[in-house]
C-alpha positions as semicolon CSV with decimal commas, in nm:
position;residue;x (nm);y (nm);z (nm)
1;X;0,017;0,006;-0,007
2;X;0,279;0,222;0,103
3;X;0,448;0,194;-0,233
4;X;0,153;0,234;-0,426
5;X;0,059;0,577;-0,245
6;X;0,433;0,687;-0,302
7;X;0,424;0,600;-0,667
8;X;0,099;0,801;-0,704
9;X;0,250;1,080;-0,517
10;X;0,539;1,081;-0,754
11;X;0,320;1,065;-1,044
12;X;0,113;1,367;-0,963
13;X;0,430;1,575;-0,857
14;X;0,575;1,480;-1,207
15;X;0,257;1,538;-1,409
16;X;0,104;1,817;-1,249
17;X;0,435;2,021;-1,161
18;X;0,594;1,968;-1,484
19;X;0,282;2,044;-1,697
20;X;0,093;2,304;-1,475
21;X;0,322;2,436;-1,235
22;X;0,114;2,322;-0,944
23;X;0,391;2,220;-0,710
24;X;0,545;2,569;-0,686
25;X;0,217;2,778;-0,749
26;X;0,177;2,867;-0,402
27;X;-0,212;2,742;-0,444
28;X;-0,421;2,577;-0,161
29;X;-0,666;2,338;-0,183
30;X;-0,916;2,575;-0,322
31;X;-0,654;2,681;-0,617
32;X;-0,620;3,019;-0,454
33;X;-0,288;3,178;-0,556
34;X;-0,126;3,477;-0,351
35;X;-0,306;3,732;-0,532
36;X;-0,640;3,588;-0,415
37;X;-0,768;3,435;-0,762
38;X;-0,849;3,094;-0,780
39;X;-0,694;2,883;-1,055
40;X;-0,835;2,521;-1,103
41;X;-0,701;2,265;-1,306
42;X;-0,960;2,069;-1,519
43;X;-0,832;1,748;-1,670
44;X;-1,019;1,530;-1,915
45;X;-0,891;1,250;-2,156
46;X;-1,027;1,326;-2,495
47;X;-0,881;1,547;-2,760
48;X;-0,963;1,915;-2,831
49;X;-1,276;1,935;-3,008
50;X;-1,452;1,617;-2,906
51;X;-1,775;1,614;-2,716
52;X;-1,584;1,568;-2,399
53;X;-1,392;1,858;-2,443
54;X;-1,687;2,074;-2,532
55;X;-1,893;1,949;-2,239
56;X;-1,577;2,026;-2,014
57;X;-1,556;2,367;-2,154
58;X;-1,918;2,449;-2,112
59;X;-1,916;2,307;-1,766
60;X;-1,606;2,538;-1,683
61;X;-1,785;2,853;-1,858
62;X;-2,100;2,782;-1,639
63;X;-1,880;2,800;-1,320
64;X;-1,655;3,084;-1,397
65;X;-1,943;3,303;-1,515
66;X;-2,109;3,280;-1,175
67;X;-1,820;3,220;-0,947
68;X;-1,611;3,511;-0,824
69;X;-1,218;3,494;-0,897
70;X;-1,217;3,176;-1,065
71;X;-1,021;3,075;-1,346
72;X;-1,045;2,720;-1,491
73;X;-0,757;2,593;-1,701
74;X;-0,860;2,290;-1,929
75;X;-0,611;2,008;-1,978
76;X;-0,742;1,794;-2,263
77;X;-0,589;1,461;-2,405
78;X;-0,445;1,314;-2,090
79;X;-0,207;1,607;-2,062
80;X;-0,197;1,581;-1,671
81;X;-0,174;1,180;-1,682
82;X;-0,406;0,914;-1,772
83;X;-0,742;0,888;-1,569
84;X;-0,577;0,664;-1,305
85;X;-0,320;0,909;-1,214
86;X;-0,554;1,215;-1,233
87;X;-0,799;1,029;-1,004
88;X;-0,530;0,984;-0,736
89;X;-0,414;1,327;-0,774
90;X;-0,749;1,464;-0,722
91;X;-0,790;1,272;-0,430
92;X;-0,461;1,425;-0,280
93;X;-0,590;1,797;-0,400
94;X;-0,350;1,843;-0,661
95;X;-0,607;1,872;-0,944
96;X;-0,942;2,022;-0,871
97;X;-1,170;1,879;-1,162
98;X;-1,172;1,573;-1,394
99;X;-1,392;1,430;-1,655
100;X;-1,293;1,080;-1,775
101;X;-1,313;0,717;-1,686
102;X;-1,323;0,570;-1,344
103;X;-1,018;0,391;-1,247
104;X;-1,065;0,071;-1,015
105;X;-0,714;0,083;-0,925
106;X;-0,752;0,191;-0,566
107;X;-1,084;0,030;-0,555
108;X;-1,174;-0,271;-0,775
109;X;-1,549;-0,253;-0,703
110;X;-1,567;0,041;-0,895
111;X;-1,566;-0,142;-1,218
112;X;-1,932;-0,241;-1,132
113;X;-2,046;0,047;-1,329
114;X;-1,956;-0,139;-1,640
115;X;-2,054;-0,485;-1,550
116;X;-2,212;-0,662;-1,849
117;X;-2,570;-0,604;-1,910
118;X;-2,675;-0,376;-1,624
119;X;-2,898;-0,222;-1,876
120;X;-3,025;-0,252;-2,245
121;X;-3,197;0,063;-2,288
122;X;-3,168;0,445;-2,235
123;X;-3,458;0,442;-1,994
124;X;-3,290;0,160;-1,790
125;X;-2,950;0,344;-1,817
126;X;-3,088;0,682;-1,678
127;X;-3,252;0,511;-1,387
128;X;-2,939;0,344;-1,290
129;X;-2,686;0,599;-1,347
130;X;-2,860;0,933;-1,312
131;X;-2,716;1,153;-1,026
132;X;-3,049;1,206;-0,832
133;X;-3,107;0,863;-0,727
134;X;-2,940;0,614;-0,977
135;X;-2,835;0,319;-0,758
136;X;-2,472;0,286;-0,961
137;X;-2,436;0,655;-0,921
138;X;-2,479;0,627;-0,533
139;X;-2,248;0,368;-0,514
140;X;-1,978;0,520;-0,711
141;X;-2,044;0,850;-0,523
142;X;-2,000;0,669;-0,188
143;X;-1,672;0,489;-0,282
144;X;-1,513;0,821;-0,418
145;X;-1,557;0,972;-0,108
146;X;-1,334;0,720;0,058
147;X;-1,064;0,855;-0,193
148;X;-1,127;1,221;-0,116
149;X;-1,320;1,302;-0,413
150;X;-1,679;1,454;-0,460
151;X;-1,881;1,314;-0,752
152;X;-2,041;1,561;-0,946
153;X;-2,213;1,417;-1,279
154;X;-2,233;1,103;-1,469
155;X;-2,162;1,141;-1,853
156;X;-2,305;0,867;-2,034
157;X;-2,107;0,750;-2,362
158;X;-2,263;0,444;-2,530
159;X;-2,364;0,095;-2,503
160;X;-2,100;-0,128;-2,569
161;X;-2,033;-0,340;-2,885
162;X;-1,803;-0,589;-3,044
163;X;-1,587;-0,483;-3,354
164;X;-1,416;-0,745;-3,560
165;X;-1,215;-0,767;-3,885
166;X;-1,390;-1,089;-3,984
167;X;-1,734;-1,186;-3,986
168;X;-1,834;-1,377;-3,657
169;X;-2,060;-1,685;-3,687
170;X;-2,384;-1,769;-3,511
171;X;-2,427;-1,385;-3,373
172;X;-2,780;-1,437;-3,276
173;X;-2,722;-1,729;-3,052
174;X;-2,526;-1,606;-2,717
175;X;-2,353;-1,908;-2,620
176;X;-2,269;-2,052;-2,978
177;X;-1,905;-2,061;-3,121
178;X;-1,837;-1,744;-3,291
179;X;-1,523;-1,847;-3,459
180;X;-1,332;-1,530;-3,362
181;X;-1,046;-1,440;-3,095
182;X;-1,134;-1,104;-2,957
183;X;-0,945;-0,863;-2,694
184;X;-1,128;-0,811;-2,393
185;X;-1,008;-0,562;-2,111
186;X;-0,802;-0,686;-1,851
187;X;-1,107;-0,749;-1,608
188;X;-1,240;-1,082;-1,493
189;X;-1,596;-0,967;-1,600
190;X;-1,530;-0,915;-1,974
191;X;-1,304;-1,218;-1,990
192;X;-1,603;-1,444;-1,843
193;X;-1,838;-1,261;-2,046
194;X;-1,644;-1,294;-2,414
195;X;-1,602;-1,651;-2,337
196;X;-1,957;-1,728;-2,228
197;X;-2,123;-1,566;-2,556
198;X;-1,865;-1,778;-2,761
199;X;-1,561;-1,575;-2,847
200;X;-1,206;-1,705;-2,776
201;X;-1,067;-1,404;-2,557
202;X;-0,720;-1,247;-2,503
203;X;-0,708;-0,959;-2,224
204;X;-0,501;-0,695;-2,332
205;X;-0,469;-0,318;-2,227
206;X;-0,587;-0,058;-2,490
207;X;-0,265;0,064;-2,551
208;X;-0,175;-0,283;-2,745
209;X;-0,520;-0,325;-2,884
210;X;-0,446;-0,146;-3,249
211;X;-0,133;-0,319;-3,293
212;X;-0,300;-0,652;-3,209
213;X;-0,562;-0,608;-3,450
214;X;-0,338;-0,485;-3,720
215;X;-0,099;-0,783;-3,682
216;X;-0,403;-1,034;-3,659
217;X;-0,312;-1,133;-3,294
218;X;-0,692;-1,078;-3,240
219;X;-0,982;-1,066;-3,475
220;X;-1,181;-0,803;-3,280
221;X;-1,233;-0,611;-2,994
222;X;-1,481;-0,596;-2,700
223;X;-1,515;-0,325;-2,410
224;X;-1,580;-0,024;-2,624
225;X;-1,869;0,092;-2,828
226;X;-1,944;0,269;-3,183
227;X;-1,810;0,611;-3,071
228;X;-1,465;0,446;-2,932
229;X;-1,419;0,213;-3,221
230;X;-1,474;0,488;-3,482
231;X;-1,214;0,707;-3,323
232;X;-0,955;0,449;-3,217
233;X;-1,001;0,159;-3,475
234;X;-1,216;0,300;-3,761
235;X;-0,953;0,204;-4,013
236;X;-0,945;-0,191;-3,909
237;X;-1,330;-0,222;-3,844
238;X;-1,503;-0,449;-4,085
239;X;-1,790;-0,551;-3,880
240;X;-1,977;-0,404;-3,592
241;X;-2,196;-0,606;-3,380
242;X;-2,435;-0,361;-3,172
243;X;-2,516;-0,604;-2,893
244;X;-2,541;-0,336;-2,610
245;X;-2,290;-0,555;-2,395
246;X;-2,235;-0,290;-2,113
247;X;-2,316;0,081;-2,034
248;X;-2,006;0,312;-2,082
249;X;-1,985;0,638;-1,880
250;X;-1,762;0,896;-1,793
251;X;-1,784;1,119;-1,485
252;X;-1,744;1,459;-1,383
253;X;-1,576;1,489;-1,039
254;X;-1,395;1,722;-0,819
255;X;-1,125;1,708;-0,544
256;X;-1,303;1,678;-0,202
257;X;-1,037;1,929;-0,054
258;X;-1,174;2,171;-0,317
259;X;-1,510;2,098;-0,256
260;X;-1,480;2,199;0,115
261;X;-1,359;2,551;0,036
262;X;-1,669;2,626;-0,134
263;X;-1,929;2,831;0,013
264;X;-2,297;2,703;0,026
265;X;-2,402;2,906;-0,257
266;X;-2,116;2,791;-0,462
267;X;-2,180;2,440;-0,387
268;X;-2,529;2,475;-0,533
269;X;-2,380;2,656;-0,847
270;X;-2,148;2,356;-0,907
271;X;-2,409;2,094;-0,849
272;X;-2,681;2,288;-1,072
273;X;-2,422;2,317;-1,351
274;X;-2,312;1,952;-1,320
275;X;-2,675;1,857;-1,346
276;X;-2,725;2,062;-1,670
277;X;-2,416;1,920;-1,824
278;X;-2,534;1,556;-1,730
279;X;-2,880;1,612;-1,904
280;X;-2,725;1,739;-2,205
281;X;-2,482;1,439;-2,199
282;X;-2,759;1,181;-2,205
283;X;-2,927;1,336;-2,517
284;X;-2,597;1,348;-2,687
285;X;-2,515;0,994;-2,608
286;X;-2,857;0,888;-2,736
287;X;-2,807;1,093;-3,069
288;X;-2,439;0,975;-3,122
289;X;-2,554;0,604;-3,095
290;X;-2,717;0,663;-3,446
291;X;-2,459;0,903;-3,548
292;X;-2,175;0,661;-3,541
293;X;-2,348;0,355;-3,664
294;X;-2,436;0,570;-3,965
295;X;-2,076;0,668;-4,020
296;X;-1,971;0,306;-3,999
297;X;-2,242;0,213;-4,257
298;X;-2,126;0,485;-4,488
299;X;-1,780;0,372;-4,459
300;X;-1,883;0,030;-4,585
301;X;-1,853;-0,151;-4,234
302;X;-2,138;-0,439;-4,196
303;X;-2,311;-0,321;-3,892
304;X;-2,543;-0,578;-3,719
305;X;-2,830;-0,401;-3,510
306;X;-3,004;-0,697;-3,345
307;X;-3,393;-0,685;-3,273
308;X;-3,521;-0,666;-2,922
309;X;-3,553;-1,032;-2,892
310;X;-3,171;-1,112;-2,952
311;X;-3,080;-0,841;-2,712
312;X;-3,306;-0,988;-2,452
313;X;-3,151;-1,321;-2,544
314;X;-2,798;-1,191;-2,456
315;X;-2,898;-1,020;-2,159
316;X;-3,091;-1,324;-2,012
317;X;-2,819;-1,540;-2,112
318;X;-2,522;-1,331;-1,962
319;X;-2,713;-1,258;-1,644
320;X;-2,760;-1,635;-1,573
321;X;-2,422;-1,770;-1,698
322;X;-2,200;-1,481;-1,603
323;X;-2,333;-1,283;-1,306
324;X;-2,260;-1,572;-1,070
325;X;-1,919;-1,580;-1,174
326;X;-1,826;-1,234;-1,123
327;X;-2,021;-1,096;-0,808
328;X;-1,706;-1,149;-0,590
329;X;-1,541;-0,884;-0,834
330;X;-1,769;-0,612;-0,691
331;X;-1,829;-0,662;-0,344
332;X;-2,143;-0,613;-0,146
333;X;-2,323;-0,383;-0,370
334;X;-2,350;-0,657;-0,627
335;X;-2,615;-0,848;-0,456
336;X;-2,828;-0,538;-0,404
337;X;-2,782;-0,409;-0,750
338;X;-2,836;-0,738;-0,937
339;X;-3,135;-0,820;-0,725
340;X;-3,282;-0,477;-0,780
341;X;-3,242;-0,495;-1,176
342;X;-3,373;-0,878;-1,190
343;X;-3,679;-0,779;-0,997
344;X;-3,776;-0,472;-1,249
């Protein structure tokens, strides 16, 4: 544990000190400088001009227009480190705001939010993930408090899909052999899921996936969705199977040290603004689902959009065959969450 904490500290000092001058800026937890102006660092994981970048800038504009003496500097495209580094830095008060994926490196149960087949419709996703009373949101929020982080909003991205360079067999039958080897994220849940629905699986980090696809080490990819595949592997994709494997969300959160420096009025401004961004993000994600499928089709990719019966078959099969094997990965919340979903 001590070694991990020290590594995180060194990573934060390097990333933030080198790129933003934080270590020697004279700022406290509020981001306040000696002149009295607050300067916040807002990191996100996507490139400039992407949807996340636009949402981050919109959120920052909402805050700076309503809060005195506040400047927010946005660092896109992992400029302050990847999402794991930034999450730990936020917990230590070195970065004020983040929009990106949730890292399970400190708490592995946080990966419950991408468990397979929690939801298969946008209404179900809204019910589980919304920041008012969504069960997944409430769990993630509670766990982040232990990391000294204040969760502000969920930013839904897409339903998961499987992309391949060769055609899969028996795609309409969940448990039948598909005849392909696919990359899966390095998590037990995705490996169990991919194997259960008939693929041979190879766990790989995202950084190795493009080369593995390009060289034929794997025939396809699971763990992403149409939006990610278009941006990361669009030139290699030949087949896209939109089987709604999981719900992928990004999150907006704040260092708890920074949160505690805000007045009651400022906290209301932050929460109201975050909720407005969240509502916008749900609408954007729904429209993007159609947008990226259309882009793939126009490029000549064969896109399989299963009907409700096939989606239901996959959902029921995975919940029966896979869920009992992955519950231990998520801790005590899994029993409550799975029971709630199956009783709906």
